[in-house]
Short mmCIF file of C-alpha atoms in Angstrom, two decimals:
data_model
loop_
_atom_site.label_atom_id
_atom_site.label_comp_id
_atom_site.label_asym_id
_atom_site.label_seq_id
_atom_site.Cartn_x
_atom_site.Cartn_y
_atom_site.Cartn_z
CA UNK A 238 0.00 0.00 0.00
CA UNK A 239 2.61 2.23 0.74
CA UNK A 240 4.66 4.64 -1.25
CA UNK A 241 8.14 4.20 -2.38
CA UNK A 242 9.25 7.37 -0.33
CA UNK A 243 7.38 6.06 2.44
CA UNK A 244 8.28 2.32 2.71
CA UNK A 245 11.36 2.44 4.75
CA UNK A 246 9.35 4.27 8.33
CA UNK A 247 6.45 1.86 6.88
CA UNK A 248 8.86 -1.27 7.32
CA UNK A 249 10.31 -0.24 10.17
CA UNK A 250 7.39 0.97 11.97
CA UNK A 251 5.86 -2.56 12.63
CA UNK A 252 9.66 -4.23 12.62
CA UNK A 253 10.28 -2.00 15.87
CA UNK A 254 7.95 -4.29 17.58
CA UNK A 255 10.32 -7.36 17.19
CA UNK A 256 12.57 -4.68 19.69
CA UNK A 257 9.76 -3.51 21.67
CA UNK A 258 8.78 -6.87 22.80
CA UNK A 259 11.52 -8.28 23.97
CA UNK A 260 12.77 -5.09 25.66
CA UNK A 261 9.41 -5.38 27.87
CA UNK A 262 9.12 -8.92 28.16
CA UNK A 263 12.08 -9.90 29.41
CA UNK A 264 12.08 -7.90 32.43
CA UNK A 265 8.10 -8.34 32.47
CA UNK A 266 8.17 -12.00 32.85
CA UNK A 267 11.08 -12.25 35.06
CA UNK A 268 9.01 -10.57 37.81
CA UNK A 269 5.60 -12.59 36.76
CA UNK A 270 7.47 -15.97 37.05
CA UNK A 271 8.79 -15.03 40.13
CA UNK A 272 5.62 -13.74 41.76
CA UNK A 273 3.31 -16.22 40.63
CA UNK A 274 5.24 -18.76 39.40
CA UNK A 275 6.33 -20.56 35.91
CA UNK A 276 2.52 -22.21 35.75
CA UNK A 277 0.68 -19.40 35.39
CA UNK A 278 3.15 -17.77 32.70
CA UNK A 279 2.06 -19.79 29.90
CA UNK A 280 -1.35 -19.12 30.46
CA UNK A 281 -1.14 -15.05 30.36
CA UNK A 282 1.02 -15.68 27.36
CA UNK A 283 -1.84 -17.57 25.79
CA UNK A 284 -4.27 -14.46 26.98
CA UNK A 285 -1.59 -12.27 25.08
CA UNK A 286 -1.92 -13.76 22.18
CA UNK A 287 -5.70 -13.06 21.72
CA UNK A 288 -4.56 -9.44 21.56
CA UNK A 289 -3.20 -9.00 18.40
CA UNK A 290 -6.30 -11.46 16.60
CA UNK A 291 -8.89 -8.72 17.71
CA UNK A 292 -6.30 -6.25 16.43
CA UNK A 293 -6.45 -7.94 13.25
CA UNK A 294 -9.57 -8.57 12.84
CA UNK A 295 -10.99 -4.63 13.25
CA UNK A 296 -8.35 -2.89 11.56
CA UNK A 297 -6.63 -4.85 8.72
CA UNK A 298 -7.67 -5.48 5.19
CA UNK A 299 -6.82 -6.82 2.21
CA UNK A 300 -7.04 -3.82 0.14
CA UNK A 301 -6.75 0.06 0.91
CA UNK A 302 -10.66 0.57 -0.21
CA UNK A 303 -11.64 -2.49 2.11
CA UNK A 304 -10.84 -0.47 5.01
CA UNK A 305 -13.75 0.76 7.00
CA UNK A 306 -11.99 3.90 8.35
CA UNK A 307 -10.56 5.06 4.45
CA UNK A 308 -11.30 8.79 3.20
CA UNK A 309 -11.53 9.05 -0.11
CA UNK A 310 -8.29 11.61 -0.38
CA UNK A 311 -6.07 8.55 1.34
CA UNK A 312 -7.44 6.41 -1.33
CA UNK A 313 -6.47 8.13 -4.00
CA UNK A 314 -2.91 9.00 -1.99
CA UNK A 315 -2.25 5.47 -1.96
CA UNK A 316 -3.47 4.45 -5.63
CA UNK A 317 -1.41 7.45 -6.95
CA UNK A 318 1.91 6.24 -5.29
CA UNK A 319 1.63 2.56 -6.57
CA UNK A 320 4.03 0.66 -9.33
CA UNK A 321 2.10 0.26 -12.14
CA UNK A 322 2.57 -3.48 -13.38
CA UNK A 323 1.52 -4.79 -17.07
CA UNK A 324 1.92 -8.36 -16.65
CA UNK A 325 -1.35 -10.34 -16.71
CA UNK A 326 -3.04 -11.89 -13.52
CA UNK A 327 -3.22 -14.91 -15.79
CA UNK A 328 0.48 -15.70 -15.91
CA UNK A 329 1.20 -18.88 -14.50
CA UNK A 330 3.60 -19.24 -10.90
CA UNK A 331 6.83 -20.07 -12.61
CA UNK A 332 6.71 -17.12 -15.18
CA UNK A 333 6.16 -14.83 -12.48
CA UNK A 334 9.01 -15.76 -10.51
CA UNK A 335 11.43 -16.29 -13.10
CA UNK A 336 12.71 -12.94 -13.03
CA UNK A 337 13.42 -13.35 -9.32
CA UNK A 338 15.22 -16.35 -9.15
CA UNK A 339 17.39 -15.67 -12.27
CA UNK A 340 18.43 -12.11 -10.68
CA UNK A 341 21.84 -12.78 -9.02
CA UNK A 342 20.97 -9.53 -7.00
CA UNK A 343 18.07 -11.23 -5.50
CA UNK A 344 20.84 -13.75 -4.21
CA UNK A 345 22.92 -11.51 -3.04
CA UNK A 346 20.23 -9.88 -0.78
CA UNK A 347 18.74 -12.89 0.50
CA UNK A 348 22.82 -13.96 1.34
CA UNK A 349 23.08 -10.72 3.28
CA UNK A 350 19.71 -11.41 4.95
CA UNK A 351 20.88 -14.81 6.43
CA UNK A 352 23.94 -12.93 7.17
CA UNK A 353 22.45 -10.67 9.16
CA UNK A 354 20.49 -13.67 11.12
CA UNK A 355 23.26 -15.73 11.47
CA UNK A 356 24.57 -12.31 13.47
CA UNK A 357 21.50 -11.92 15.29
CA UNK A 358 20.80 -15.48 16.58
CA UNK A 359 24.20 -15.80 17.35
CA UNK A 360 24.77 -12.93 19.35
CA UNK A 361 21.14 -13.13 21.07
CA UNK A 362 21.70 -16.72 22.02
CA UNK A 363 25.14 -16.81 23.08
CA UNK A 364 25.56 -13.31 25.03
CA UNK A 365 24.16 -13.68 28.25
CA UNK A 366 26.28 -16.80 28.70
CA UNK A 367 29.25 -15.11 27.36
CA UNK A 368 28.96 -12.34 29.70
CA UNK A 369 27.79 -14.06 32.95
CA UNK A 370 30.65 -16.63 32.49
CA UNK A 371 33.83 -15.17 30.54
CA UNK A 372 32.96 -11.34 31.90
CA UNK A 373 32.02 -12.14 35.37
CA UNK A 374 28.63 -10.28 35.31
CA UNK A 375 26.32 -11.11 38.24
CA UNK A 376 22.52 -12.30 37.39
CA UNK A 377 21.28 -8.61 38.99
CA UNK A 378 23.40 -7.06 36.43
CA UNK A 379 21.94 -9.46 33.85
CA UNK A 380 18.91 -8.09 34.39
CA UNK A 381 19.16 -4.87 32.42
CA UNK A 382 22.12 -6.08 30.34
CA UNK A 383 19.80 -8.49 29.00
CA UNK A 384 17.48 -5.84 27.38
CA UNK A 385 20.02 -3.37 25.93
CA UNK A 386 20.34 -5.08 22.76
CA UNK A 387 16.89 -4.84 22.14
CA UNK A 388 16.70 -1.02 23.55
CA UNK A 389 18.58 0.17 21.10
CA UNK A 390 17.39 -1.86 18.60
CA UNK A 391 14.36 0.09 18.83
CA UNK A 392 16.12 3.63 18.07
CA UNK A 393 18.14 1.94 15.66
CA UNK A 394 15.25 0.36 13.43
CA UNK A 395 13.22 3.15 14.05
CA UNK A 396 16.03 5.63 12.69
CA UNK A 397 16.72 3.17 9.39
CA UNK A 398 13.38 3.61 8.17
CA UNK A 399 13.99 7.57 8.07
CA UNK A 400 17.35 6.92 6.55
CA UNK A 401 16.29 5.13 3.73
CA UNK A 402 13.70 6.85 2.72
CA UNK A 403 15.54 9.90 3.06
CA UNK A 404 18.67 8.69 1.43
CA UNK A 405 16.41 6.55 -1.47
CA UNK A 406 18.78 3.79 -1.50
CA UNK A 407 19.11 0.91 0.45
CA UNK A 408 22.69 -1.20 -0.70
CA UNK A 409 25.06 1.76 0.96
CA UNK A 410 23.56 1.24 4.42
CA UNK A 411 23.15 -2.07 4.10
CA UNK A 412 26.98 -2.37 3.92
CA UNK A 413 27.56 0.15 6.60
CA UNK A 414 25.44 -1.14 9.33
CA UNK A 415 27.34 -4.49 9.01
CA UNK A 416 30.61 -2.81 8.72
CA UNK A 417 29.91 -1.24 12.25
CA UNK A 418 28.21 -4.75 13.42
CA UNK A 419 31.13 -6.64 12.86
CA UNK A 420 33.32 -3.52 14.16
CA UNK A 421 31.25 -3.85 17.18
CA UNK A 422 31.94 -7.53 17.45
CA UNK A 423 35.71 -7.59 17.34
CA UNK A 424 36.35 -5.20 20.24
CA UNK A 425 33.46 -6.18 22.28
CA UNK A 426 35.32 -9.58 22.61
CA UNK A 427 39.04 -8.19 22.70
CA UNK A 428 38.24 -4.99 24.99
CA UNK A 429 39.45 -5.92 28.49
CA UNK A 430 36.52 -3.36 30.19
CA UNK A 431 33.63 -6.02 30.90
CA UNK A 432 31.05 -3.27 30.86
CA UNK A 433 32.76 -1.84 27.71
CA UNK A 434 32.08 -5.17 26.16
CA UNK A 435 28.60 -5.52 27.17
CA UNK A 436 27.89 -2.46 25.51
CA UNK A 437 29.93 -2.66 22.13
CA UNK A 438 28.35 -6.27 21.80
CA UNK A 439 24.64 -4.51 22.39
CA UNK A 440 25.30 -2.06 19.49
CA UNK A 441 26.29 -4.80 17.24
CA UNK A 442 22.91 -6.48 17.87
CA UNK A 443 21.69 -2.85 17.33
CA UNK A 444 23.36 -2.42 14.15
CA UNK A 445 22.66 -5.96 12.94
CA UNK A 446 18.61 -5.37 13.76
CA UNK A 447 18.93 -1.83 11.86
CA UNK A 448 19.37 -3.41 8.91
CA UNK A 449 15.96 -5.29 8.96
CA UNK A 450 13.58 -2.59 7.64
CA UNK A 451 16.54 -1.87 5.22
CA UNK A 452 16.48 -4.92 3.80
CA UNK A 453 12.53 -5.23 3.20
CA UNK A 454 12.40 -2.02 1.72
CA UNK A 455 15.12 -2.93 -0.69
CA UNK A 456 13.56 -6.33 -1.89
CA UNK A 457 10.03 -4.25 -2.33
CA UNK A 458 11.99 -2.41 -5.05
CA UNK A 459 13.64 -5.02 -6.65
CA UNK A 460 10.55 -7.24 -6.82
CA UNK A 461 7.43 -6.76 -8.68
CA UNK A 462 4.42 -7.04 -6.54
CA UNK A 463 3.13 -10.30 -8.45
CA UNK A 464 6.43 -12.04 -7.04
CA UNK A 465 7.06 -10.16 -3.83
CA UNK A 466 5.12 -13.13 -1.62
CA UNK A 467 7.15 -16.07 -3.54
CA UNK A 468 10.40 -13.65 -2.65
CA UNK A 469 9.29 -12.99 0.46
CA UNK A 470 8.99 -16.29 1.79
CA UNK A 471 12.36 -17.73 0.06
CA UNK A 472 14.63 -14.79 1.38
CA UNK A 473 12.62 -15.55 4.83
CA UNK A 474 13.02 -19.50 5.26
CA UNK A 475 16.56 -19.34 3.61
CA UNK A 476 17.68 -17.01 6.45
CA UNK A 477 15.90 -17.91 9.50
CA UNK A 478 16.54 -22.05 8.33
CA UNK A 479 20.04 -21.86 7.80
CA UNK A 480 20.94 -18.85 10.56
CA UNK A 481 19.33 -21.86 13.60
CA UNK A 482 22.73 -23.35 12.99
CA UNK A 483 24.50 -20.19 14.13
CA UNK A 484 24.56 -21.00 17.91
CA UNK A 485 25.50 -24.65 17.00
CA UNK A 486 28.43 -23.65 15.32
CA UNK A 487 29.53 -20.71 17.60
CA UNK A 488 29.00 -23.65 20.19
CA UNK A 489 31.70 -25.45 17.94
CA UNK A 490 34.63 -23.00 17.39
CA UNK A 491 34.20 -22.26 21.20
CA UNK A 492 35.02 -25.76 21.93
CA UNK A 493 37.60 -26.16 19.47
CA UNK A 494 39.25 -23.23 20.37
CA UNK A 495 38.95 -23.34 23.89
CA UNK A 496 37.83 -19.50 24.22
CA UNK A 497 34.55 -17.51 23.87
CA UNK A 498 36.52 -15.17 21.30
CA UNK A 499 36.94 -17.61 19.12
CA UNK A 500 33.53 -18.35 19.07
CA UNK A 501 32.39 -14.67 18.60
CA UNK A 502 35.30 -13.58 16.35
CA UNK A 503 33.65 -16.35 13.50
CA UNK A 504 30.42 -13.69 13.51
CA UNK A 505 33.00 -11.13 12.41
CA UNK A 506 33.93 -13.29 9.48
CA UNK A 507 30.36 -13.72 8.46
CA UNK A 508 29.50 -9.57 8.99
CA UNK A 509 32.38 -9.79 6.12
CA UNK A 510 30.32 -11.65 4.08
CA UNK A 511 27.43 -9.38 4.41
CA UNK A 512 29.80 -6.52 3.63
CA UNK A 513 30.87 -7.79 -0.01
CA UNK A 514 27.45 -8.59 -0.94
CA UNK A 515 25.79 -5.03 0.12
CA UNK A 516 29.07 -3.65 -1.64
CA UNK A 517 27.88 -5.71 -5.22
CA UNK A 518 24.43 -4.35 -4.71
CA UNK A 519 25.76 -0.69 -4.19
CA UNK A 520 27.74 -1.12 -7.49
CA UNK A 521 24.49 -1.98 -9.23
CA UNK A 522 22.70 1.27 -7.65
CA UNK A 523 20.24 -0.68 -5.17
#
């Protein structure tokens, strides 16, 4: 429905909540569970969980002129800043995603996404361990530590959607943010100041989670609308698929190599990775 000059804030504005959770949940349910016990957590997640079906229900539609609350001026906004498309609604699955899978840009995208996951998962799972047992930090002290990530994720996602659709392109940032991510990375784990660690580890996850809006902005312009749900879904099961191995083999080179920097140091191989492939995509003016 949205724009092109408006898709980045659009992307990131319901993205943020993957921050805002977390960052209220963790500490939320930390005090439930210990006031009324493990039990009784599952079932006020369950009650939860009705929330956003009602939510659903009375405010989203399938079309802009669907919507009960529509003017006719917001219409017409919205109809005037759509793609126009020519191909037919008859064309058959395989000719509409042709164009997608044969674009090595496409590729390139969906290997920075899982990137990016394999950063996030990574990071996410293994940091409170690393810091309660190579940095020393106490479980009061884990409280709050536990939550920064996703703090500044918030200001971080929130700011990429301005950025891109300020800037009106997506590749340059994309290779920036995982620049600074992998930055982050390498002297979190060297840096000798436990706190500093905590916090140059928290950025990376902040950094890493700024590129999310980024990147669905960026696939909504390189993919028709007629192939954006076939797109979608690859570039999404690719990632979050493959990136579930991340902790399992950050579990590996911290056994092999006896340390926890070894272990983290691998994530700034893959930020790397990302890196070159949002540097190809900048070439080609995404």
């Amino acid at each position: 429905w949205f724009p092109k000059q408006e898709r980045g804030r659009a992307n990131a504005a319901w993205i943020v909540g993957q921050s805002v959770a977390p960052a209220i949940a963790m500490p939320f349910f930390t005090w439930w569970i210990g006031t009324h016990g493990w039990r009784s957590n599952f079932f006020l997640c369950a009650a939860l969980g009705l929330i956003p079906l009602w939510l659903l229900w009375r405010y989203v539609a399938d079309k802009p002129e669907q919507h009960k609350s529509i003017s006719e001026q917001e219409l017409a906004y919205i109809k005037a800043g759509q793609e126009t498309e020519s191909a037919s609604s008859s064309e058959s699955f395989m000719l509409r995603v042709k164009p997608v899978i044969t674009n090595y840009c496409y590729w390139l995208l969906v290997l920075w996404y899982l990137c990016l996951q394999c950063l996030y998962w990574g990071m996410i799972t293994w940091l409170p361990t690393y810091l309660k047992s190579a940095r020393g930090f106490s479980w009061a002290e884990m409280g709050w530590l536990a939550s920064l990530p996703f703090v500044l994720s918030i200001f971080s996602k929130a700011a990429a959607g301005v950025f891109v659709d300020k800037i009106g392109r997506s590749a340059p940032i994309l290779m920036v943010l995982m620049f600074f991510a992998g930055i982050s990375i390498y002297f979190g784990t060297i840096t000798e100041h436990k706190y500093m660690s905590a916090v140059l580890l928290s950025f990376a996850v902040a950094f890493c989670s700024m590129g999310t809006p980024v990147a669905w902005t960026l696939l909504q312009g390189m993919v028709s609308g007629k192939s954006i749900s076939a797109a979608s879904g690859v570039m999404n099961g690719v990632a979050n698929g493959l990136s579930s191995l991340s902790p399992v083999f950050i579990g590996l080179f911290i056994s092999i190599t006896g340390t926890y920097t070894g272990g983290l140091l691998c994530l700034v191989f893959i930020s790397a990775i990302a890196v070159v492939s949002a540097f190809v995509l900048t070439i080609k003016k995404y």
